[in-house]
Coordinates of C-alpha atoms and ligand atoms in Angstrom, one line a residue:
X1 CA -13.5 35.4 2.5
X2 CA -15.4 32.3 4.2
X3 CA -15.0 31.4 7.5
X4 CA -15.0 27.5 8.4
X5 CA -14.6 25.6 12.0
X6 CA -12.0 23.4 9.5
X7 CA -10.5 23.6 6.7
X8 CA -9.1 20.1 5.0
X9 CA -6.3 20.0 2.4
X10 CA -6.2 16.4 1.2
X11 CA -9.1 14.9 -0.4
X12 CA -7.5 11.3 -0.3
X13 CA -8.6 8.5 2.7
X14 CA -7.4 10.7 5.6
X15 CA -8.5 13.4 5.3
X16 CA -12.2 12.5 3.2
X17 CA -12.7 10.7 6.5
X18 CA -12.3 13.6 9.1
X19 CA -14.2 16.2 6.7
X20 CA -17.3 13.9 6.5
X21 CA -17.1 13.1 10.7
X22 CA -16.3 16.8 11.7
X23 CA -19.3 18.1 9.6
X24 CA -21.6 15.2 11.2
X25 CA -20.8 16.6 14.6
X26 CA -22.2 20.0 13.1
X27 CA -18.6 22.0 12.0
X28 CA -18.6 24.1 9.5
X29 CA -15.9 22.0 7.1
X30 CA -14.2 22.9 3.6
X31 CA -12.2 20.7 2.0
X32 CA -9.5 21.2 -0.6
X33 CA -8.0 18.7 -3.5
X34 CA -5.8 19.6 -6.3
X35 CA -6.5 16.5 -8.4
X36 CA -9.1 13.8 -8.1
X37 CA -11.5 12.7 -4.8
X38 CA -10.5 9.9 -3.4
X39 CA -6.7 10.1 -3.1
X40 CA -3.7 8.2 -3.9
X41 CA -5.5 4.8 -2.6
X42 CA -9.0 5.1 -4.9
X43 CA -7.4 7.1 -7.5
X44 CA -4.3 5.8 -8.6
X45 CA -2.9 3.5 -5.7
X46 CA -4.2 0.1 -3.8
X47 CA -8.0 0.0 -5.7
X48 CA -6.9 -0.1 -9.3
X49 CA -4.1 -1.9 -8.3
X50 CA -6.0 -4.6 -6.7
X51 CA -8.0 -4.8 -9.9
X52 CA -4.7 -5.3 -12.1
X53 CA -4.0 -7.8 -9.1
X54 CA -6.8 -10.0 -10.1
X55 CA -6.5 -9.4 -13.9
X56 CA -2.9 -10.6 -13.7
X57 CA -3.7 -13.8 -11.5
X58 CA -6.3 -15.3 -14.5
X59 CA -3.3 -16.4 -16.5
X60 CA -2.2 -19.2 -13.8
X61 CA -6.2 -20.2 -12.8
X62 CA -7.0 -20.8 -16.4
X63 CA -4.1 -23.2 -16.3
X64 CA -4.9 -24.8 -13.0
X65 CA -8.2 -24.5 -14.0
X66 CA -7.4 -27.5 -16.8
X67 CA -6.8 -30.2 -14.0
X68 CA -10.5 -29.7 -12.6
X69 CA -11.7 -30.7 -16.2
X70 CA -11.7 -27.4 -18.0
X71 CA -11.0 -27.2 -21.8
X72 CA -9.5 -23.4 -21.2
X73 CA -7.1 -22.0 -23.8
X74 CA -5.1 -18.5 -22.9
X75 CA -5.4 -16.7 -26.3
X76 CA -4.4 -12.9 -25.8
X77 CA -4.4 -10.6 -22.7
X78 CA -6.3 -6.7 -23.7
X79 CA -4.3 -4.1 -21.6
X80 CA -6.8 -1.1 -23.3
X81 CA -10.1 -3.1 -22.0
X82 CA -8.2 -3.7 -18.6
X83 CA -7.4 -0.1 -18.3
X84 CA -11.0 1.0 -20.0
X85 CA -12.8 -0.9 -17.3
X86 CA -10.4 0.4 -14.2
X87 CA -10.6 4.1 -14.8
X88 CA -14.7 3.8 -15.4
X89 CA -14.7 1.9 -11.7
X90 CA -12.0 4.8 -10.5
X91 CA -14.4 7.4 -12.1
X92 CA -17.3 5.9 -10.0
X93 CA -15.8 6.3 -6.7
X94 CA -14.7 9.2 -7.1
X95 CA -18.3 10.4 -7.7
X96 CA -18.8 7.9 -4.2
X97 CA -16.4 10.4 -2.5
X98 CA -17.5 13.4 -3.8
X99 CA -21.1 12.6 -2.5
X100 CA -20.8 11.1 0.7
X101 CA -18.7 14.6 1.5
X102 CA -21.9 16.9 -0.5
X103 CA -24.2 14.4 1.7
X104 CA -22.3 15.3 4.8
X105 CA -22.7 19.3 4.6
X106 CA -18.6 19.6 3.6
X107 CA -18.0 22.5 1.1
X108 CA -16.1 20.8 -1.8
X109 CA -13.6 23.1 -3.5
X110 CA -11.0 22.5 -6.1
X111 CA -7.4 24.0 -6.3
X112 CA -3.8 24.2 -4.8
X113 CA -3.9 25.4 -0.8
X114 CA -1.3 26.7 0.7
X115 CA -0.7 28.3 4.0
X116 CA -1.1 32.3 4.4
X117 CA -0.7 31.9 8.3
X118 CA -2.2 29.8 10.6
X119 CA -5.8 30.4 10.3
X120 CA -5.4 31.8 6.7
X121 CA -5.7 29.2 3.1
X122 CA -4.9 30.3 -0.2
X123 CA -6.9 28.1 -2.7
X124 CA -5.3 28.4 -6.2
X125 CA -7.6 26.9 -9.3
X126 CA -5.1 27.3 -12.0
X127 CA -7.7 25.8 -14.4
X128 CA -10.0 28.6 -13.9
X129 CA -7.8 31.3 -12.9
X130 CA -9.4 31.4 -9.6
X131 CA -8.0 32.3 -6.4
X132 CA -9.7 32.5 -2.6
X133 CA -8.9 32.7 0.4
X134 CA -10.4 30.5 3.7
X135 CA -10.3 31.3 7.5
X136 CA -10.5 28.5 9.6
X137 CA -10.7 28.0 13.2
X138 CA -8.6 24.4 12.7
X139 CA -6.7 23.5 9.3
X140 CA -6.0 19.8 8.7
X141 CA -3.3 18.5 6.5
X142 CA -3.7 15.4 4.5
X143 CA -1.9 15.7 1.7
X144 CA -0.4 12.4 1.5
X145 CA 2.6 11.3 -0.2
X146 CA 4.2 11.3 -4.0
X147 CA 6.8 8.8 -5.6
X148 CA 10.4 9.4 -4.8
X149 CA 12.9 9.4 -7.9
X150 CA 16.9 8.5 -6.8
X151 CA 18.9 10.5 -8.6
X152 CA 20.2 8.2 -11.6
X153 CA 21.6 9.4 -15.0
X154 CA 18.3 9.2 -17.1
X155 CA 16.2 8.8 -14.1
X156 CA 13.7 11.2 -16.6
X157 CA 13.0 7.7 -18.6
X158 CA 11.7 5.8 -15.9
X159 CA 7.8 5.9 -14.5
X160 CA 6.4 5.5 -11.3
X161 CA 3.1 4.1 -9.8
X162 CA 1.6 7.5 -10.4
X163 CA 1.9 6.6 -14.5
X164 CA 1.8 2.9 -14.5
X165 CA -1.9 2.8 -14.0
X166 CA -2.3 4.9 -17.7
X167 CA 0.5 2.9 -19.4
X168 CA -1.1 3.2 -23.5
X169 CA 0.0 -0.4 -23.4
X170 CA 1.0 -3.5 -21.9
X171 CA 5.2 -3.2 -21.8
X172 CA 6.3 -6.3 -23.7
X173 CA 9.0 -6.3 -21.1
X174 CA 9.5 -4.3 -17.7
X175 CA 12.1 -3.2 -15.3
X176 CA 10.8 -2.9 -11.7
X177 CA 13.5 -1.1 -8.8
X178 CA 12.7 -1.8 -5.3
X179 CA 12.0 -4.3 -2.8
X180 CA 9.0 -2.7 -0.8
X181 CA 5.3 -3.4 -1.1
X182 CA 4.8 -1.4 -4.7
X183 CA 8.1 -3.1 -6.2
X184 CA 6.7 -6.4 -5.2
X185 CA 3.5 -6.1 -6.2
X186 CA 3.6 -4.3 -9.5
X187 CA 6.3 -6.9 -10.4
X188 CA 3.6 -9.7 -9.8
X189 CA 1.3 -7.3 -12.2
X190 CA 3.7 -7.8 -15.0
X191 CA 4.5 -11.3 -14.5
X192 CA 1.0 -12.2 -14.4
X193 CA 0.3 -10.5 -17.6
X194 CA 3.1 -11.7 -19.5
X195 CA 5.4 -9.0 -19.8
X196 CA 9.1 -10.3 -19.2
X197 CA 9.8 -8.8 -15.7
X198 CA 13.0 -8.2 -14.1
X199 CA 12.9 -7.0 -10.2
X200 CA 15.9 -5.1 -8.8
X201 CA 16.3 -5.0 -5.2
X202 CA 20.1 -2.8 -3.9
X203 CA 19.4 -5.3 -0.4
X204 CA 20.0 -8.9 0.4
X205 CA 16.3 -9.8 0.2
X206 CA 12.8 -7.7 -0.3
X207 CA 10.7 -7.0 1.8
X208 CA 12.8 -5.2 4.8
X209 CA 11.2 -5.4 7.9
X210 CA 9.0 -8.1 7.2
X211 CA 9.8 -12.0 8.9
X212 CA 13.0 -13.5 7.4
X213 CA 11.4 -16.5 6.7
X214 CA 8.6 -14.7 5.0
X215 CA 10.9 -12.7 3.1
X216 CA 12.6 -15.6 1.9
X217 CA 9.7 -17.7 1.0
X218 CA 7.8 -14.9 -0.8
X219 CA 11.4 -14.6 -3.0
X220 CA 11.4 -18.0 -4.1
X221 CA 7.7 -18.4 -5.1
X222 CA 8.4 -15.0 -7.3
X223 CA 11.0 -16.8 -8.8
X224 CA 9.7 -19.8 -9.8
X225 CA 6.8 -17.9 -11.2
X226 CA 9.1 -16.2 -13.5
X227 CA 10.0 -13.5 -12.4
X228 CA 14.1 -12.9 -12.8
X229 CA 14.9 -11.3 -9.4
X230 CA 17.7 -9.3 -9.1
X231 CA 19.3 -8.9 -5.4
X232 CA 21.4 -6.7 -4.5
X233 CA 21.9 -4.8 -8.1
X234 CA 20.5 -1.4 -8.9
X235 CA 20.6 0.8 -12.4
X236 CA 23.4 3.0 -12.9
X237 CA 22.0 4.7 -15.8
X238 CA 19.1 4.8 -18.1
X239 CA 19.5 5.6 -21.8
X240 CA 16.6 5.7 -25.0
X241 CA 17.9 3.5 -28.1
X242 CA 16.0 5.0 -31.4
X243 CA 13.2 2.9 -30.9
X244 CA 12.2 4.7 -27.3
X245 CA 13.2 1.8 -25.9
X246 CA 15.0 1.7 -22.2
X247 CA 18.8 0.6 -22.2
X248 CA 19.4 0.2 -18.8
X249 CA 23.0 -0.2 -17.4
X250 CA 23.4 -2.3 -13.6
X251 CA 25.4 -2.2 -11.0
X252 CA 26.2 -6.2 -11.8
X253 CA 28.1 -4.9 -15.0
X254 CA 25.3 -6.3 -17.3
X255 CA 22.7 -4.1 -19.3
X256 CA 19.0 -5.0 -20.6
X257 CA 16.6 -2.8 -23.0
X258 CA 13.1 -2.8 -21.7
X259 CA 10.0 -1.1 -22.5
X260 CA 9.1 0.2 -19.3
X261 CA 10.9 1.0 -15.7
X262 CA 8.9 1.5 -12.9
X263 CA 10.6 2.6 -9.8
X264 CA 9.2 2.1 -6.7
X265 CA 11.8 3.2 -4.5
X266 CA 9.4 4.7 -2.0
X267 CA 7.5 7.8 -1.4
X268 CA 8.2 11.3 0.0
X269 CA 5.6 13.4 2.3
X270 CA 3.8 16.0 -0.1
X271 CA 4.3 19.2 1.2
X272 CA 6.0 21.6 -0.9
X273 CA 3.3 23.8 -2.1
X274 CA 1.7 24.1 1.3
X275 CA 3.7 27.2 2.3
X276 CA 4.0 25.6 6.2
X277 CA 6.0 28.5 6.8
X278 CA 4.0 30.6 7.0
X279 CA 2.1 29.3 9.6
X280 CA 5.4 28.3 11.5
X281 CA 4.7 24.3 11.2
X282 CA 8.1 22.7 11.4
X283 CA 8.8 19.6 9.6
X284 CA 10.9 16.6 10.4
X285 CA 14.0 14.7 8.9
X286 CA 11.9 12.9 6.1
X287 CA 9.9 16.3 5.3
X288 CA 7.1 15.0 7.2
X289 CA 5.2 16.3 9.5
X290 CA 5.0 15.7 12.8
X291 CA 2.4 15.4 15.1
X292 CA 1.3 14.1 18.2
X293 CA -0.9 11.3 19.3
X294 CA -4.1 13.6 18.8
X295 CA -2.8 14.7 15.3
X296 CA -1.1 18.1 16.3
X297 CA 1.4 20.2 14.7
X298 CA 3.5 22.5 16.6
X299 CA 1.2 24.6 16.1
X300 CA -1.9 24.6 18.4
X301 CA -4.5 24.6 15.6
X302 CA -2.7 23.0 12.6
X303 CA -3.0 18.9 12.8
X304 CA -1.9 16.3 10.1
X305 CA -3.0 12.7 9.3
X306 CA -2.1 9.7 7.1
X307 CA 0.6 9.6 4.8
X308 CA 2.0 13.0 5.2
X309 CA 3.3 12.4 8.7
X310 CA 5.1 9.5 8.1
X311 CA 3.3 7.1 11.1
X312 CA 2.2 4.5 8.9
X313 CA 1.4 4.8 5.1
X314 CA -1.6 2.6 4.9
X315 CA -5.2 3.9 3.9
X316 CA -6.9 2.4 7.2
X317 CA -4.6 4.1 9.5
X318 CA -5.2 7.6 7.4
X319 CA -8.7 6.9 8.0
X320 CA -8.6 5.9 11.2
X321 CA -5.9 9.1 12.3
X322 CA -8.9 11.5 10.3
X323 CA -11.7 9.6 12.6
X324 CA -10.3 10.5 15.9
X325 CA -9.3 13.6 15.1
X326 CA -12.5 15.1 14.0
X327 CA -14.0 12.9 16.9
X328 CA -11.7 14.6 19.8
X329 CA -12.3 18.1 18.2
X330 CA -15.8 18.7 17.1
X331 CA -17.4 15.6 18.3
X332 CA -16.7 16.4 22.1
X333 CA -15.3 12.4 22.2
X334 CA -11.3 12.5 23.1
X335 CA -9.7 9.5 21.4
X336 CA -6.6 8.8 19.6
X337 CA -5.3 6.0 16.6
X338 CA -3.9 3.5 18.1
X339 CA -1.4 2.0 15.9
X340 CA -0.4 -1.2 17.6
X341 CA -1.3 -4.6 15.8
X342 CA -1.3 -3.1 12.8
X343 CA -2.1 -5.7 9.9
X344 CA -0.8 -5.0 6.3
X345 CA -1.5 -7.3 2.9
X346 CA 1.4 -7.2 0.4
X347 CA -0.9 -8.2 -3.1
X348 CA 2.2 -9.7 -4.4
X349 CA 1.5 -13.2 -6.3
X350 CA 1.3 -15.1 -3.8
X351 CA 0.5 -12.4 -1.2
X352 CA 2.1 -11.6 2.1
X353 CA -0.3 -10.9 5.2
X354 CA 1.1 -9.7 8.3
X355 CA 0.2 -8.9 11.9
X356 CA 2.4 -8.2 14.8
X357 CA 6.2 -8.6 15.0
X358 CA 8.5 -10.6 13.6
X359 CA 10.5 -13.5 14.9
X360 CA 13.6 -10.7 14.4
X361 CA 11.7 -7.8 16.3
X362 CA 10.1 -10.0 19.0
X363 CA 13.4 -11.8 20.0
X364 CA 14.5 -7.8 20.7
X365 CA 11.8 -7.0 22.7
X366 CA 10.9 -10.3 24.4
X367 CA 13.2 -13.0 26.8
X368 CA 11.4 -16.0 25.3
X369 CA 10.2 -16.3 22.1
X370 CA 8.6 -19.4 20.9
X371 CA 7.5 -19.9 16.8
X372 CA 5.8 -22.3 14.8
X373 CA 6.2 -22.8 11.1
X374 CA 4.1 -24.3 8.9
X375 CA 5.0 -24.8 4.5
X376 CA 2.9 -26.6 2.5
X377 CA 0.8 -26.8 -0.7
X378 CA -2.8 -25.9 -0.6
X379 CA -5.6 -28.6 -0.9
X380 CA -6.7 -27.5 -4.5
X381 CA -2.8 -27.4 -5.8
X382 CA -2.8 -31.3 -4.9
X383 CA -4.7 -31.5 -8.3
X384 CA -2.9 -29.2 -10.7
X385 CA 0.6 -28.5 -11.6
X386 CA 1.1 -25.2 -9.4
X387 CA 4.2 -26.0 -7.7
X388 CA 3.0 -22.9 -5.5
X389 CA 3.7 -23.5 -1.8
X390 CA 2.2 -21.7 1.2
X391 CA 4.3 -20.6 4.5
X392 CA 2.1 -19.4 8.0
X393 CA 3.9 -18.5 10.9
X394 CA 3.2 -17.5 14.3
X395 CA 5.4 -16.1 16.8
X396 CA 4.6 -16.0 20.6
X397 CA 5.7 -14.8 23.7
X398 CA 6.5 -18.3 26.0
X399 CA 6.3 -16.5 29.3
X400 CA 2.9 -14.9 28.6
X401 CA 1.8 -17.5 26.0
X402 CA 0.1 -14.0 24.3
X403 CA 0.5 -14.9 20.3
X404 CA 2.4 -11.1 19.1
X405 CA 3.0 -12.3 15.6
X406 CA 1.2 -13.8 12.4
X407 CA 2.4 -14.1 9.1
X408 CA 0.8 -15.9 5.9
X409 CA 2.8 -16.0 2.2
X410 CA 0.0 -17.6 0.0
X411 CA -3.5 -17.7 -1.7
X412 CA -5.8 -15.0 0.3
X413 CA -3.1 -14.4 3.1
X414 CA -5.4 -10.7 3.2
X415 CA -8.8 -12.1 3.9
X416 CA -7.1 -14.9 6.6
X417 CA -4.9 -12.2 8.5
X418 CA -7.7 -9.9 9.1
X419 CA -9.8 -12.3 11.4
X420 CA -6.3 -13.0 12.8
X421 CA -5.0 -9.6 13.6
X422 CA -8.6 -9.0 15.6
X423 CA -8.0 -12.5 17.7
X424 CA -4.1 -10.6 18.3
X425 CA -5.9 -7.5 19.3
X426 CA -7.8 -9.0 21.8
X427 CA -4.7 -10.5 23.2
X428 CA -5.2 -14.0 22.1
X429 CA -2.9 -16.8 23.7
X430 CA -1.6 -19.9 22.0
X431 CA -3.8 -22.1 23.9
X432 CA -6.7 -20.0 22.4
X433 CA -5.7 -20.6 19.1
X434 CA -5.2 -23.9 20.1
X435 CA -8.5 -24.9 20.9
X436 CA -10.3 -22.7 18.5
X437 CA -11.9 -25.3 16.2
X438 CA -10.0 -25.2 12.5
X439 CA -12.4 -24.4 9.6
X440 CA -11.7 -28.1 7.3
X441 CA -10.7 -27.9 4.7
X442 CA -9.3 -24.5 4.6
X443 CA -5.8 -23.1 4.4
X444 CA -6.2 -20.7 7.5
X445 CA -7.4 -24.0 10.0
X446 CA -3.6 -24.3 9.9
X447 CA -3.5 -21.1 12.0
X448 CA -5.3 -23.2 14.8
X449 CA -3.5 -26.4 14.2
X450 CA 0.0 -25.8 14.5
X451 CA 1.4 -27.8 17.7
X452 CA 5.6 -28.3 17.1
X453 CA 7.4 -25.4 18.1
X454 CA 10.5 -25.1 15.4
X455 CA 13.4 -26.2 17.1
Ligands
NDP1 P1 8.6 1.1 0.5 O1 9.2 2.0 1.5 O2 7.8 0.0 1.0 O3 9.8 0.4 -0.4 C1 10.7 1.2 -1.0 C2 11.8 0.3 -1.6 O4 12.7 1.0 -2.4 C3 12.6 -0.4 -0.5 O5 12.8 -1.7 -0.9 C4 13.9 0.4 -0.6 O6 15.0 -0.3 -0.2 C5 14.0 0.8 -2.0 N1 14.8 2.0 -2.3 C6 14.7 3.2 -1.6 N2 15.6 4.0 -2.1 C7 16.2 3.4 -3.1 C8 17.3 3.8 -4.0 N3 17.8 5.0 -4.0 N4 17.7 2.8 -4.9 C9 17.1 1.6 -5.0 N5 16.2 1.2 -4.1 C10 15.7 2.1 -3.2 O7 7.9 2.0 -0.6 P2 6.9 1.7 -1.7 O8 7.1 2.7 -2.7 O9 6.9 0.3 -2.1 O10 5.5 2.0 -1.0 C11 5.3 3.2 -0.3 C12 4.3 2.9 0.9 O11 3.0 2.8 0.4 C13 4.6 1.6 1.6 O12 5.6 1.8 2.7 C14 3.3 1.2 2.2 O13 3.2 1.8 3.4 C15 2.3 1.8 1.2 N6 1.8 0.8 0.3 C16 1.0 -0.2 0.9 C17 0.5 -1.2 0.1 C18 -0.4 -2.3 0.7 O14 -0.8 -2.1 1.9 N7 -0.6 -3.4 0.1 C19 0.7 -1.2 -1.3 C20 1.5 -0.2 -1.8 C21 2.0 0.8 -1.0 P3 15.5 -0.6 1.3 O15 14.6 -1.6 1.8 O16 16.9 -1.0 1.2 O17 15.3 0.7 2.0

């Protein structure tokens, strides 16, 4: 048996982060992962997806690309190249992670952990029989999340985004269920590529939580790029015709056979093989884990970031949860995540980028909310025939003038709301934005230009 200052069980963002930065202070780390380096987001989450992001978008810039005096022609879209070229990037950083943790000191191990008690892990290799066992002064959990399957007659037919990425090949037609970042996004995928694409949302309008106005933009730019969205209908049952093929029966009454459907109805906290009982860490309603603002389980030595204790589920804030822990507890530098301002990206096509409250959540929390709305089509669509339109809004408190809201539906809403969510962070006023000096001609100037509060 080995003893370690830390133990990690998670090799994804979260906890790769807080193995690498505790063993820098000079711990003694191990860290455990049952599948790949690198985690849900490198592996098989917001990197490849990203790159399917940009495959999918050549289809409309080849065609807006004929108005700026291009002779393009879209022959044929390759899904085995696309996927060839992904998994040889995906292979490459995962070699990136496993050396920046070798590089670091971190002892990499491979296998199933579970919890013997609170200082004891059982590692499990089932691929080489193999078992150990690991004391550890501190054990961190970063496990992350898997998809979660409603129970449907049939349900057995459908994939999620774990299965998507490996698809043999491109689904000549596609049901997508749900209306939250994956739905949305992986719906664009399709669309983009050509595959017929039908999005079913059980709600009024995707996107919960978002801005209304957002929401509702973002649904009719889907539309009109073809997508056929569905609100408020769900799949009653799923049955194979003798081709393999998906008949799927909806709530509406009506049925369609697709190739493929993808659900993307959320995801759950993964945590059943880790044996927390025996260590006596409790979890909450959602199977998460809870923790406090230092990452703490119940129990005084156990802690948990990122996705597995339900705060938020974004790579950065696993990262940045892993950071401070291994900071506060082997680097002699007491900190905590903060996770106000929070910005977020939706990759849909066009994306969503977000900072801040809404217009709903701010008139809950503040007396006097002002906004200001801005829809328009971008400088380089006044050439082609993108009917593509572009909504920013910003929503501010009118007794502080303090700006607590930004939101962006179009062409590289990620890349604007960044510098955006940093001027919100530092507690920018309107007048700030006012008479910061627009970037012409640019989409994001608009950000500094808008003067007429909507009435
Ligand atoms: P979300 O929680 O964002 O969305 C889940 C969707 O599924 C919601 O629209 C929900 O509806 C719907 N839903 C839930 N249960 C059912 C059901 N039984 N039947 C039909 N619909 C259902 O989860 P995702 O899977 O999209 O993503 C998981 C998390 O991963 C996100 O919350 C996000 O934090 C992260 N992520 C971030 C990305 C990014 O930063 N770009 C990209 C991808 C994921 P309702 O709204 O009614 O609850």
């Amino acid at each position: 048996m080995s003893n370690y200052d830390l133990v990690v069980i998670g090799g994804g963002s979260g906890g790769v982060r807080a193995a690498r930065i505790a063993a820098g202070h000079g711990a003694k780390v191990a860290i455990c992962e049952e599948f790949r380096y690198g985690g849900t987001c490198v592996i098989r989450g917001c990197v490849p997806k990203k790159m399917m992001v940009y495959a999918s978008h050549f289809h409309e810039d080849f065609e807006d690309s004929r108005h700026y005096g291009w002779n393009t022609s879209v022959d044929s879209f390759d899904w085995s190249r696309l996927i060839e070229n992904k998994d040889k990037e995906i292979d490459r950083l995962n070699g990136i992670y496993e050396n920046l943790l070798s590089n670091a000191g971190v002892e990499i191990l491979y296998g199933t952990a579970s919890l013997v008690d609170a200082n004891t892990v059982q590692l499990t290799n089932e691929n080489e029989q193999a078992e150990q066992q690991l004391k550890a002064d501190k054990i961190l959990i970063a496990t992350g999340g898997t998809p979660y399957y409603p129970n449907v007659p049939g349900i057995e037919h459908a994939i999620s985004s774990n299965e998507v990425f490996h698809l043999e090949s491109q689904p000549n037609s596609a049901i997508v269920v749900g209306g939250g970042y994956i739905a949305v996004e992986f719906a664009g995928i399709f669309n983009g590529i050509g595959t017929d694409t039908t999005l079913l949302y059980r709600g009024e309008q995707i996107l919960r939580g978002f801005d209304n106005d957002i929401r509702n933009h973002l649904s009719s730019e889907i539309v009109k790029k073809g997508i056929d969205l569905r609100l408020e209908t769900n799949i009653e049952k799923i049955e194979l015709d003798s081709d393999g093929r998906k008949i799927v029966t909806l709530t509406d009454g009506t049925s369609k056979t697709v190739d493929c459907v993808l659900y993307a109805t959320g995801r759950k906290p993964n945590v059943e093989a880790l044996n927390l009982n025996n260590a006596g860490v409790t979890l909450g309603a959602k199977g998460e884990i809870p923790v406090d603002k230092y990452s703490r389980t119940n129990v005084e030595n156990i802690f948990a970031v990122g996705d597995v204790t339900d705060r938020i589920a974004l790579t950065p804030v696993a990262t940045m949860e892993g950071h401070a822990f291994a900071d506060t507890f082997f680097g002699n530098n007491e900190r905590f995540a903060d996770h106000s301002n929070v910005p977020s990206a939706v990759f849909s096509q066009p994306p969503v980028g977000s900072v801040g409250l809404s217009e709903e959540h701010a008139r809950e929390q503040f007396a006097n909310v002002d906004t200001y709305t801005s829809e328009f089509k971008i400088l380089k669509h006044t050439l082609t025939d993108n009917t593509e339109r572009t909504m920013m809004k910003l929503i501010v408190d009118a007794d502080s003038d303090k700006v607590i809201g930004a939101h962006m539906v179009g062409p590289d809403a990620a890349e604007i709301m960044q510098g955006i969510a940093i001027a919100i962070k530092a507690g920018a006023t309107k007048a700030d934005f006012n008479s910061t000096v627009g970037i012409h001609p640019s989409t994001a100037e608009e950000f500094c230009t808008m003067r007429t509060k909507d009435s």
